[in-house]
XYZ file of C-alpha atoms in Angstrom:
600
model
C 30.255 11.187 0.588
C 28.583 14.448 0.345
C 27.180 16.520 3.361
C 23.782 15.936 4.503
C 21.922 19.364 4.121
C 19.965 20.952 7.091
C 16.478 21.822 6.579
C 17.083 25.526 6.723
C 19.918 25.333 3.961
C 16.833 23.796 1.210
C 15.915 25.845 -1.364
C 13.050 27.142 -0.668
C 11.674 26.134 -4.428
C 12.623 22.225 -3.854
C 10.656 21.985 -0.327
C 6.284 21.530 -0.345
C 4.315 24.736 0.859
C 2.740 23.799 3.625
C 1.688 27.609 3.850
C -1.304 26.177 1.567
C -2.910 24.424 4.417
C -2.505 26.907 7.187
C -0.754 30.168 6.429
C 1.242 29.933 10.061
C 1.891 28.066 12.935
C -0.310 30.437 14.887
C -3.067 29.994 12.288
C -2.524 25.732 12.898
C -2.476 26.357 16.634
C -6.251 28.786 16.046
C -7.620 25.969 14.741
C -6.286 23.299 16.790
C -8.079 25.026 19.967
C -11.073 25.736 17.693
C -11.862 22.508 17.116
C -12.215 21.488 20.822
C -15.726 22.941 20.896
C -16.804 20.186 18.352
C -16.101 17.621 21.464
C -19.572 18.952 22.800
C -21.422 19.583 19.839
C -22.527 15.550 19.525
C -24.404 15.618 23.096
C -27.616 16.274 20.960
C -27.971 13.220 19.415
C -26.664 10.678 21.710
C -30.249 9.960 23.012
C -31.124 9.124 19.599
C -31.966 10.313 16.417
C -35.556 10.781 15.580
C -35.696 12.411 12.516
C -33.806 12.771 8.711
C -33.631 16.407 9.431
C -31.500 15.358 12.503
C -29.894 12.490 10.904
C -28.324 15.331 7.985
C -27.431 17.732 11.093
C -25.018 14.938 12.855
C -23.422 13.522 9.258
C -23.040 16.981 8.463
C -21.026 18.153 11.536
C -19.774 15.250 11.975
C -18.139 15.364 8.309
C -17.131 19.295 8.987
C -15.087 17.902 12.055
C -13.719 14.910 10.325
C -12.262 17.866 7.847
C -10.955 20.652 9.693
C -9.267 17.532 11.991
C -7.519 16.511 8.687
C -6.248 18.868 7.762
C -5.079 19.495 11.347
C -3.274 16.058 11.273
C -1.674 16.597 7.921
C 0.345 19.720 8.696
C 1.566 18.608 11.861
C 2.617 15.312 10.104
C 4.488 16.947 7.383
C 6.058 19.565 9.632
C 7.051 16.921 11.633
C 8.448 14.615 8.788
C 10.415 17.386 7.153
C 12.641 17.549 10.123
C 12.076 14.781 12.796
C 14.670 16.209 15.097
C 12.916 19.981 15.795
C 10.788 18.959 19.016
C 8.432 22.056 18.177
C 6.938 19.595 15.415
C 7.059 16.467 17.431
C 5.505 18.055 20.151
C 2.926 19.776 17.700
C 2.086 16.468 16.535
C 1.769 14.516 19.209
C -0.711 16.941 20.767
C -2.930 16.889 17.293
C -2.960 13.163 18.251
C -4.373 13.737 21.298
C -6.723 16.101 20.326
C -7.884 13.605 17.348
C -8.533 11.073 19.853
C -10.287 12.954 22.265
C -12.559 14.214 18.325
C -12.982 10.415 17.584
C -13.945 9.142 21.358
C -16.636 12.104 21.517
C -18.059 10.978 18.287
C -17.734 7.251 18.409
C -21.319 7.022 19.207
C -22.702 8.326 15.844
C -22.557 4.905 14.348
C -23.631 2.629 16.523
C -26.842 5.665 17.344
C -27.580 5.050 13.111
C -27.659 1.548 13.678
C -30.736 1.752 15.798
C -33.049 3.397 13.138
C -34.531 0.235 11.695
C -33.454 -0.654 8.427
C -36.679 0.356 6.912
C -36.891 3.977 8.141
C -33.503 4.178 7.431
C -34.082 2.972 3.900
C -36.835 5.443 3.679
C -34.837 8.647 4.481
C -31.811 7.487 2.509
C -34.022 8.464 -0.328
C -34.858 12.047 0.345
C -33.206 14.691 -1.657
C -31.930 16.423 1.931
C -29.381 13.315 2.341
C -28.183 12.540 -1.457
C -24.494 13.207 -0.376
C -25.068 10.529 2.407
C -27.131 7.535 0.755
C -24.147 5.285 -0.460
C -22.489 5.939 3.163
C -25.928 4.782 4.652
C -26.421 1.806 2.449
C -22.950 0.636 3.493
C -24.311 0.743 6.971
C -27.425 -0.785 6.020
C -25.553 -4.171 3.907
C -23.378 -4.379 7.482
C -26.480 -4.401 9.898
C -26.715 -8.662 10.134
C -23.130 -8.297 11.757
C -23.393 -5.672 13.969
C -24.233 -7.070 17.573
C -26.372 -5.401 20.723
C -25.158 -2.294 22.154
C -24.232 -4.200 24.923
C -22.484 -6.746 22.977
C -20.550 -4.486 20.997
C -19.118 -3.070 23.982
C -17.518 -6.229 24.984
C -16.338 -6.525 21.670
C -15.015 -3.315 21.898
C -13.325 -3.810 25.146
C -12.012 -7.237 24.529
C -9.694 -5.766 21.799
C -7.436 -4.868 23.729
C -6.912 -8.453 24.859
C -7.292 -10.120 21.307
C -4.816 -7.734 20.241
C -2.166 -8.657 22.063
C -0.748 -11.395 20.024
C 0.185 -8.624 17.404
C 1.408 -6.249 19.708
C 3.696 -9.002 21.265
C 4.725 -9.961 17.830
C 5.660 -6.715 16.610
C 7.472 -5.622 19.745
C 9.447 -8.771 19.359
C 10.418 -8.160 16.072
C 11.355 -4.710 15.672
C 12.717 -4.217 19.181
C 13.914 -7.165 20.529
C 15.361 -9.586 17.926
C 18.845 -8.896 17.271
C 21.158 -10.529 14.270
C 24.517 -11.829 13.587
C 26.789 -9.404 11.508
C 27.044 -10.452 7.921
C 30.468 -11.553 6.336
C 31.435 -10.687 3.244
C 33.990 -12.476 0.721
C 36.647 -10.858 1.908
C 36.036 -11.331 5.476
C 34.364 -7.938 6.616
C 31.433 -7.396 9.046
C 28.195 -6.129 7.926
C 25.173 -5.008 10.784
C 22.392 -6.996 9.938
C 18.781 -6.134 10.620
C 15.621 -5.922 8.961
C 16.063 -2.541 7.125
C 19.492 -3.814 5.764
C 18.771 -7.524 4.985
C 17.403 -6.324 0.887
C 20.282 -4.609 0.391
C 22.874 -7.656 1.536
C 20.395 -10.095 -0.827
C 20.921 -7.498 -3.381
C 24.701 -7.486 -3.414
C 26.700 -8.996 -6.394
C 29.049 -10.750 -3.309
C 27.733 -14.193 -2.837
C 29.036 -14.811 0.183
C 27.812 -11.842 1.441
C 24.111 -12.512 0.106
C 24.372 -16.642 2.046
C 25.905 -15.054 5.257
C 22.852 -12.709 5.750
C 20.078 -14.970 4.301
C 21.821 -17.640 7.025
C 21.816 -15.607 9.744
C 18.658 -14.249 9.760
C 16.635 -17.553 9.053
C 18.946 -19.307 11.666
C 17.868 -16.186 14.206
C 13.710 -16.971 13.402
C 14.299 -20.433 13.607
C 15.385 -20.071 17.381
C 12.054 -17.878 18.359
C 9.690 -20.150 15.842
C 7.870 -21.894 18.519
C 7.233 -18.495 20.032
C 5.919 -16.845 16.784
C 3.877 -19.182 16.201
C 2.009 -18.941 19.193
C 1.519 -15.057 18.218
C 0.341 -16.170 14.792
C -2.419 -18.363 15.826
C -3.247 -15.959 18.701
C -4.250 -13.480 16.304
C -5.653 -16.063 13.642
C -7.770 -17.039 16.833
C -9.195 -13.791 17.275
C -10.271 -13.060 13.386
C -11.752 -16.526 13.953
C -13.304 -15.396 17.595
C -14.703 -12.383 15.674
C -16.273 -13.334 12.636
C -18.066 -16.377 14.624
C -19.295 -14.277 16.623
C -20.934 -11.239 14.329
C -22.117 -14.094 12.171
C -19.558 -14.220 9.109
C -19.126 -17.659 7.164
C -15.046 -17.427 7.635
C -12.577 -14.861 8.732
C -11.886 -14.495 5.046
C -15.516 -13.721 4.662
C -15.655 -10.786 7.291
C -12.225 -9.204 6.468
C -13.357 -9.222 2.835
C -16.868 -8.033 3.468
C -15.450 -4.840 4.762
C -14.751 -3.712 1.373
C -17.100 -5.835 -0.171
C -15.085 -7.809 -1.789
C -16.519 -11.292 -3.097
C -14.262 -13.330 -2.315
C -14.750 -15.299 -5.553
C -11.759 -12.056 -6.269
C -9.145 -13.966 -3.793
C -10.047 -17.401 -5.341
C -9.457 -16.154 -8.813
C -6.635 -14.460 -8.058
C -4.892 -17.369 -6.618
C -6.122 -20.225 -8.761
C -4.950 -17.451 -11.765
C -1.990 -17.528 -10.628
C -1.122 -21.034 -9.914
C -2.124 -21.793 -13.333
C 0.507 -19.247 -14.682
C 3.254 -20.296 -12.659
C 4.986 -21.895 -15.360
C 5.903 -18.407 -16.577
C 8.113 -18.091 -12.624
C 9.529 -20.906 -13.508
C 10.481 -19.666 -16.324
C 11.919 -16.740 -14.937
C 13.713 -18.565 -12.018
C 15.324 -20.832 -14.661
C 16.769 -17.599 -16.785
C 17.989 -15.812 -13.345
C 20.066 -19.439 -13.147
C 21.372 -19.390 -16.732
C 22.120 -15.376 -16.501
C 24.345 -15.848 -12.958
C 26.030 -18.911 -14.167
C 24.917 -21.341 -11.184
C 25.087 -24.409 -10.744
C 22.439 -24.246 -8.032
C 20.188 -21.045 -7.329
C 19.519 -20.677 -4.123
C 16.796 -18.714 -2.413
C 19.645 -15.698 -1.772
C 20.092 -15.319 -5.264
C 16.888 -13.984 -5.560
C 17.438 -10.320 -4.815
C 20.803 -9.580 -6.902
C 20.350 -7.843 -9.762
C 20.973 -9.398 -13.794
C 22.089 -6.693 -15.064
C 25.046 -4.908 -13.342
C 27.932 -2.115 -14.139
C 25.020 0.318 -15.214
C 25.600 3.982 -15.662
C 21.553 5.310 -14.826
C 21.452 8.440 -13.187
C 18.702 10.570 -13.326
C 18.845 13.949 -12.205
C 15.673 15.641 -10.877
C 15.394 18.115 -13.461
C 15.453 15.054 -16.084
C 13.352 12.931 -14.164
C 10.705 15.465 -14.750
C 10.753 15.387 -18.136
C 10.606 11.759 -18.353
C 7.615 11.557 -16.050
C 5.747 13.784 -17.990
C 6.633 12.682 -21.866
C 5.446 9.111 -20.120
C 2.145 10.362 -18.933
C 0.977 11.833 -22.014
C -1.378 9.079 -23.264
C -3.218 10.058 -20.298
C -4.540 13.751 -21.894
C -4.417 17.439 -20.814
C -6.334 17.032 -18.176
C -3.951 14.619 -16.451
C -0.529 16.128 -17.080
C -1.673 19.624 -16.674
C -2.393 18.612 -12.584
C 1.149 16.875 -12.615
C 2.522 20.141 -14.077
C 0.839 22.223 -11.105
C 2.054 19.989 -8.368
C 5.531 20.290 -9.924
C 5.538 23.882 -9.978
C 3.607 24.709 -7.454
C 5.707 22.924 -4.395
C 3.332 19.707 -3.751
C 7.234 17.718 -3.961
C 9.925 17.949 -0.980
C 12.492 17.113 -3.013
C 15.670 16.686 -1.772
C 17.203 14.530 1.794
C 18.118 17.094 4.633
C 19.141 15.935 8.170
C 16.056 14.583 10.475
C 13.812 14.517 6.996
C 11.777 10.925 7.344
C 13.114 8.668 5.007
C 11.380 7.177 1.949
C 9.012 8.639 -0.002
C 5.124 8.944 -0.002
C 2.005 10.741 -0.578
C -0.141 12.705 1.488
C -2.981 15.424 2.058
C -6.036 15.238 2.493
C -9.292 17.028 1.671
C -9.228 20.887 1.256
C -5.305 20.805 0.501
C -3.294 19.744 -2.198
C -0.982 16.566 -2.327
C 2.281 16.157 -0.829
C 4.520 14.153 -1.781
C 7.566 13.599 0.017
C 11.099 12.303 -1.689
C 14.654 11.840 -0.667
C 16.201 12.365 -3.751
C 19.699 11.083 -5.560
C 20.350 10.930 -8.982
C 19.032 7.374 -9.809
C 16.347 5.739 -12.271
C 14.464 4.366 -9.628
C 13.948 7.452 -7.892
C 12.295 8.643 -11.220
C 9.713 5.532 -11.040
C 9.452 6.603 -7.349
C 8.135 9.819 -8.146
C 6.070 8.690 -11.040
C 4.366 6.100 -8.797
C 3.844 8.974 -5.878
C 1.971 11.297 -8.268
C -0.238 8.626 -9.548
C -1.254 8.580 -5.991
C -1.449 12.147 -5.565
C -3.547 12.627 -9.073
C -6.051 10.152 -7.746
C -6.113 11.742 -4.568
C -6.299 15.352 -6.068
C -9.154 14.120 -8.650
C -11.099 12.229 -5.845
C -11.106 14.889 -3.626
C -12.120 17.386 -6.573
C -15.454 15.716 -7.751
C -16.045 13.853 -4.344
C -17.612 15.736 -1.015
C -15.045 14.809 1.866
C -17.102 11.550 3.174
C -16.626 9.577 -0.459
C -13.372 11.898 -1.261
C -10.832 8.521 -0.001
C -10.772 5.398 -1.229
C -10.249 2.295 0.324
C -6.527 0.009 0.184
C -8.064 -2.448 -2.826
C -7.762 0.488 -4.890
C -5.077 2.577 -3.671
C -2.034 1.193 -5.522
C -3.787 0.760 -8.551
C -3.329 4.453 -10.068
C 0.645 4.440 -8.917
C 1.991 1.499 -10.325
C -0.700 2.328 -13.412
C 1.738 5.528 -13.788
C 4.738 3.238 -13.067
C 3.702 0.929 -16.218
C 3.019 3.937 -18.449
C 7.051 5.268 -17.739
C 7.921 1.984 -17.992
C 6.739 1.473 -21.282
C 7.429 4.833 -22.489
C 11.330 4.300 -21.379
C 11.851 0.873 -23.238
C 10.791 2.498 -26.690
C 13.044 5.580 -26.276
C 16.137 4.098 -24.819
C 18.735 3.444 -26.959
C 21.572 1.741 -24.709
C 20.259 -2.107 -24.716
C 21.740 -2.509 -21.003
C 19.793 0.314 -20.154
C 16.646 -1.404 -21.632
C 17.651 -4.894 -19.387
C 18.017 -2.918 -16.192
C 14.307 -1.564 -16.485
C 13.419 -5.048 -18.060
C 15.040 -6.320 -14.863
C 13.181 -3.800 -12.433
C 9.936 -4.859 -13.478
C 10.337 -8.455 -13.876
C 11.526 -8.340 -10.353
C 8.285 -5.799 -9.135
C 6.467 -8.045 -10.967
C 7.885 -11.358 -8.759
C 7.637 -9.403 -5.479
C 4.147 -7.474 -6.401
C 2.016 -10.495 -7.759
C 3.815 -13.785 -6.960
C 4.894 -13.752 -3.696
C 2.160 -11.788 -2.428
C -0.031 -14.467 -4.060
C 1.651 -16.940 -2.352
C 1.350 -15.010 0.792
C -2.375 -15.095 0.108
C -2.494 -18.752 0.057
C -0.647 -18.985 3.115
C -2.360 -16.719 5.064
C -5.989 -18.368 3.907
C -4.538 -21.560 4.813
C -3.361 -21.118 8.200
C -7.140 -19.861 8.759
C -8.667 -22.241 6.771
C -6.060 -24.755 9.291
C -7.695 -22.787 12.667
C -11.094 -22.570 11.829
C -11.379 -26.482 11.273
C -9.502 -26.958 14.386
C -5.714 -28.033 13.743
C -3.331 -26.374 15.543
C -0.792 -23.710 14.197
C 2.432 -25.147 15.678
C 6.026 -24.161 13.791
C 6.056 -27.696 12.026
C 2.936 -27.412 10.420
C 3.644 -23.721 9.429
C 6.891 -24.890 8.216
C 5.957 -27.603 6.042
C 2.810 -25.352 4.616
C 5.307 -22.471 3.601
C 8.014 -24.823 2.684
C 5.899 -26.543 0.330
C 4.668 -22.692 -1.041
C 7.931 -21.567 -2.128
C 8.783 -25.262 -3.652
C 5.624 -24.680 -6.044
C 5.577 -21.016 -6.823
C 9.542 -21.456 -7.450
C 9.887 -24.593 -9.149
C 12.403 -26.722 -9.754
C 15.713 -24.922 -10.786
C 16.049 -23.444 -7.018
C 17.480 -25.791 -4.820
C 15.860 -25.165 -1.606
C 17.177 -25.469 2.144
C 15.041 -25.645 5.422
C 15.889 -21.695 6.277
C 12.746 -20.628 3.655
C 10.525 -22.376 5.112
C 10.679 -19.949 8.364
C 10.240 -16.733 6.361
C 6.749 -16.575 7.479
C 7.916 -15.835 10.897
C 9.220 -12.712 9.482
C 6.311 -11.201 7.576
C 4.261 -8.845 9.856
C 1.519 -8.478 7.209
C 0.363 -12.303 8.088
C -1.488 -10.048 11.376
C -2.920 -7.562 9.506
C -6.335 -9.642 8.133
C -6.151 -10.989 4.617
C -4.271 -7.576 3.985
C -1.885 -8.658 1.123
C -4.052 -10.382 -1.490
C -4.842 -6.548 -2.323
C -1.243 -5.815 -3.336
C -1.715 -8.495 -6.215
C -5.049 -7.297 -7.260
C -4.099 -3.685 -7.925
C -0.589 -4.147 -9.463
C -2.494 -6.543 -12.033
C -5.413 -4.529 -12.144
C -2.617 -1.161 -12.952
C -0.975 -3.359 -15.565
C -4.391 -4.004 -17.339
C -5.922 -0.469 -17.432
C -2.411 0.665 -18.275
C -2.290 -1.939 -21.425
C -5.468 -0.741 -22.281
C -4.829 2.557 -22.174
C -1.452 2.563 -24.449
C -3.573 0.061 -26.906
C -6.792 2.270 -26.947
C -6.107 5.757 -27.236
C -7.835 8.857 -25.928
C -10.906 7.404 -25.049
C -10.268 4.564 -22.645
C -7.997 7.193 -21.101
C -10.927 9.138 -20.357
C -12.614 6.548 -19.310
C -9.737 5.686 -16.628
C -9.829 9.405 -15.527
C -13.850 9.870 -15.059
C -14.770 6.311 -13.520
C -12.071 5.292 -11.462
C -9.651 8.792 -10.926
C -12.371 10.884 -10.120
C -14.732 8.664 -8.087
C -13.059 8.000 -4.459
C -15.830 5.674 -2.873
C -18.694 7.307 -4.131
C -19.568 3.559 -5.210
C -18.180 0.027 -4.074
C -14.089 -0.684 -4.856
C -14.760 -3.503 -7.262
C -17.498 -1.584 -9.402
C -14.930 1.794 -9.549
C -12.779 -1.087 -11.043
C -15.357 -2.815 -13.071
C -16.382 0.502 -14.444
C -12.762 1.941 -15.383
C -12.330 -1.144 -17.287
C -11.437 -4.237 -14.916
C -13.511 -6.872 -13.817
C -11.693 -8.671 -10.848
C -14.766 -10.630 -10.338
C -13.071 -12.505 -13.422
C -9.732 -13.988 -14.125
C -8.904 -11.680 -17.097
C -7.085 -9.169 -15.430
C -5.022 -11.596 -13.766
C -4.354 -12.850 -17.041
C -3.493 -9.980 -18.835
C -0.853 -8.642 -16.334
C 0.465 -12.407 -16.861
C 0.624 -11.888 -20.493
C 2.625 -8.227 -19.463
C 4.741 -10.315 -17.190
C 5.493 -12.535 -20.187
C 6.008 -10.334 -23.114
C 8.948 -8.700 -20.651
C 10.014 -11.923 -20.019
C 10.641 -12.736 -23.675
C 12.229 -8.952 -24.257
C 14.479 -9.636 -21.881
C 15.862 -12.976 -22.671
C 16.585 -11.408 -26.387
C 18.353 -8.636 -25.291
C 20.855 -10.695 -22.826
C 20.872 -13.643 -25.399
C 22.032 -10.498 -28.316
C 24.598 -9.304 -25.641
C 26.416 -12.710 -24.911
């Protein structure tokens, strides 16, 4: 095993320059006392706001501050991530938090003091010249106003949630801190830790016994806390039903969707799309059978690769070149701002001791991207980075033709320009390989994203509308019910050649994202909605990659998620982009069934 690196022993050329955002640590610590005397600066218009002239002073300030805290925030998170075991950066973080709270508590009244221009005034000075930059932000605000309660109202709201959060506090104490697991066993008899980081990687394993003994023992572990988690469950289920009743929505569906403003005619479509293409799962499930030779697949056979014994690496230096021959269909434009953050240090490249692990990307308005990677000399490290800079060309583009209030855009769109840039190497990689096992690894890879990205979080979906479909009509949320609904799930989306056992049917006590509010419908959305724009892009040519780059890459939220969409080429008020990632998912489905049925 090679030696882990410290950070001072990088190479300077492999590490991000974070000397772009503030030139010193005694240039970050100038402007982290600076910013202090913005605390003071919203006492003006706390009384009220009387006038558009005033109106454009506080979003304008107020926007300054939310920038120069930003950027703030992102320095002392990188510093910090690049080495999580030099206290100068932990403690340099942790007081930017402070300081950002402190920011956000001064100026929490700003929207609630909008709110109390009527609508029609408000209307009325939208439409001056003086507050173009603003008028989408203050029609948002205008489309919530039916749901936002009294002042005095809102504050009970406000300090209620403290108490309605509880149930996922409780939950997620319990299940990162608390729970503990049985060691794993191998074939051969060896102990394995178990716990949630490690469970994938025992699923993944070619050693059967191995993959049963940790599937076992960490169903059999939920199982003996269900009663318990499912009291946290409908806890929180209670209080997105609490809230929505009481600010007026039709369901909690309808409130946690409205936030975006999503129609939720998007999360019916997506689901009912789904079901009816389940045959293709099916399908799938029945060829992952065939290919490990079982007589019954069980829900542990999931995870293990098809395709094993395959020589892939992937040095950085090649990687590169891969990511960018891939992107080309995208233009100049495109690959010339991948070719700056590659030479220009947006990448951390390589692991060193106390670097965070994973990989992801950050930044923020006036800066450049990060993007942070733990490097070895693997394929999927080179899809890693290729998703990462999709996110950071978005960001970068956004953040370009966007002022700093529409320069983000919200989670319904985020994935969609990574795992577009993911389906562009993907495709560029199976007509330029030669070795055919090569070609069924990647074939494998995205069969399996595919399963994990769409499917299941589909089926998630379903659950999680159920359960507060289940609460809102008044049944209870007890571990049998939730048992028997998820149990009946994975029978459907699976189908028929798994042979199922009663440990599935708890996985929903393991899935945190069931507290985060109709949360994971979204990853479903913008993997199909990538695979779409990316099959119309490699089909069309130059101009719907244009298209792609000036109404969705360039446009943040300067307009609502599902028109950015609608405009770059996707309708998810429809079921055809649903269908057309199915038809992807098929087409690799077929390619790889030739290629293992040539090798046999």
């Amino acid at each position: 095993m090679s030696k882990v690196m410290k950070r001072e022993e990088q190479r300077v050329e492999d590490t991000w320059n974070l000397a772009s955002i503030f030139e010193s640590d005694d240039a970050f610590e100038r402007e982290l006392k600076d910013i202090e005397k913005y605390l003071d600066k919203g006492e003006k218009f706390k009384e009220g706001i009387d006038s558009k002239e005033m109106l454009l002073e506080a979003l304008e300030t107020e926007r300054e501050i939310s920038e120069k805290a930003s950027k703030l925030y992102v320095y002392a998170h990188l510093k910090h991530d690049q080495d999580t075991s030099n206290d100068t950066y932990t403690a340099m973080e942790g007081r930017v938090r402070s300081v950002l709270v402190k920011v956000n508590t001064a100026w929490s009244f700003l929207t609630p003091t909008i709110m109390n221009i009527d609508e029609e005034t408000l209307n009325e000075w939208a439409q001056d010249d003086s507050l173009k930059e603003f008028k989408f932000d203050l029609e948002k605000l205008n489309a919530k106003r039916a749901h936002v309660l009294s002042d005095k109202e809102e504050n009970i709201l406000a300090q209620s949630s403290e108490v309605t959060g509880s149930p996922t506090q409780t939950y997620m104490m319990f299940n990162n801190a608390d729970l503990e697991f049985p060691d794993v066993v191998d074939g051969e008899g060896n102990k394995h830790p178990l716990s949630q980081g490690t469970f994938i990687d025992h699923v993944k394993s070619d050693d059967r016994v191995r993959r049963q003994s940790a599937y076992e023992n960490l169903y059999a572990t939920y199982r003996g806390f269900e009663n318990t988690i499912s009291s946290t469950l409908q806890g929180v289920v209670s209080a997105h039903a609490f809230e929505a009743s009481v600010r007026g929505y039709k369901s909690s569906r309808h409130q946690a969707l409205s936030k975006n403003f999503i129609p939720e005619s998007v999360y019916d479509n997506l689901v009912k799309t789904v079901n009816d293409n389940l045959h293709l799962l099916h399908k799938y499930t029945e060829l992952r059978k065939r290919i490990l030779g079982l007589d019954e697949l069980k829900m542990y056979d999931m995870y293990t690769p098809l395709v094993r014994d395959v020589e892939f690496d992937m040095t950085y230096e090649n990687a590169k070149e891969w990511m960018l021959k891939s992107l080309e269909p995208m233009g100049e434009e495109f690959t010339d701002i991948v070719k700056e953050g590659l030479e220009n240090r947006w990448v951390d490249v390589y692991e060193n001791k106390g670097k965070r692990s994973g990989a992801y990307s950050s930044g923020t308005y006036g800066t450049n991207p990060f993007i942070l990677m733990n490097w070895t000399d693997s394929v999927n490290n080179l899809f890693t980075l290729t998703h990462e800079f999709g996110h950071s060309v978005h960001s970068y583009l956004s953040r370009k033709y966007q002022n700093s209030n529409q320069a983000g855009y919200s989670i319904f769109v985020a994935e969609v320009a990574s795992n577009f840039n993911e389906a562009l190497l993907a495709d560029y990689m199976m007509k330029n390989l030669e070795d055919d096992k090569k070609k069924m690894y990647l074939l494998n890879e995205q069969l399996d994203g595919f399963r994990g990205s769409v499917f299941r979080q589909t089926m998630f979906a379903e659950f999680e509308h159920e359960i507060h479909t289940m609460k809102e009509s008044g049944t209870p949320l007890t571990a049998g019910a939730l048992n028997k609904l998820y149990g009946d799930l994975n029978k459907k989306y699976f189908g028929d050649s798994v042979s199922y056992d009663d440990n599935i049917a708890t996985e929903w006590a393991r899935i945190p994202h069931f507290y985060m509010n109709y949360y994971v419908y979204q990853y479903s959305t913008g993997y199909a909605a990538a695979q779409s724009l990316a099959d119309q892009v490699l089909r069309g040519g130059k101009d719907v990659a244009e298209r792609y780059m000036n109404e969705f890459l360039k446009k943040g939220s300067s307009d609502y998620p599902i028109n950015v969409l609608k405009n770059a080429g996707v309708d998810m008020t429809t079921t055809e982009p649903i269908e057309n990632a199915m038809k992807v998912f098929e087409r690799q489905l077929n390619e790889l069934e030739a290629l293992l049925d040539k090798a046999e």
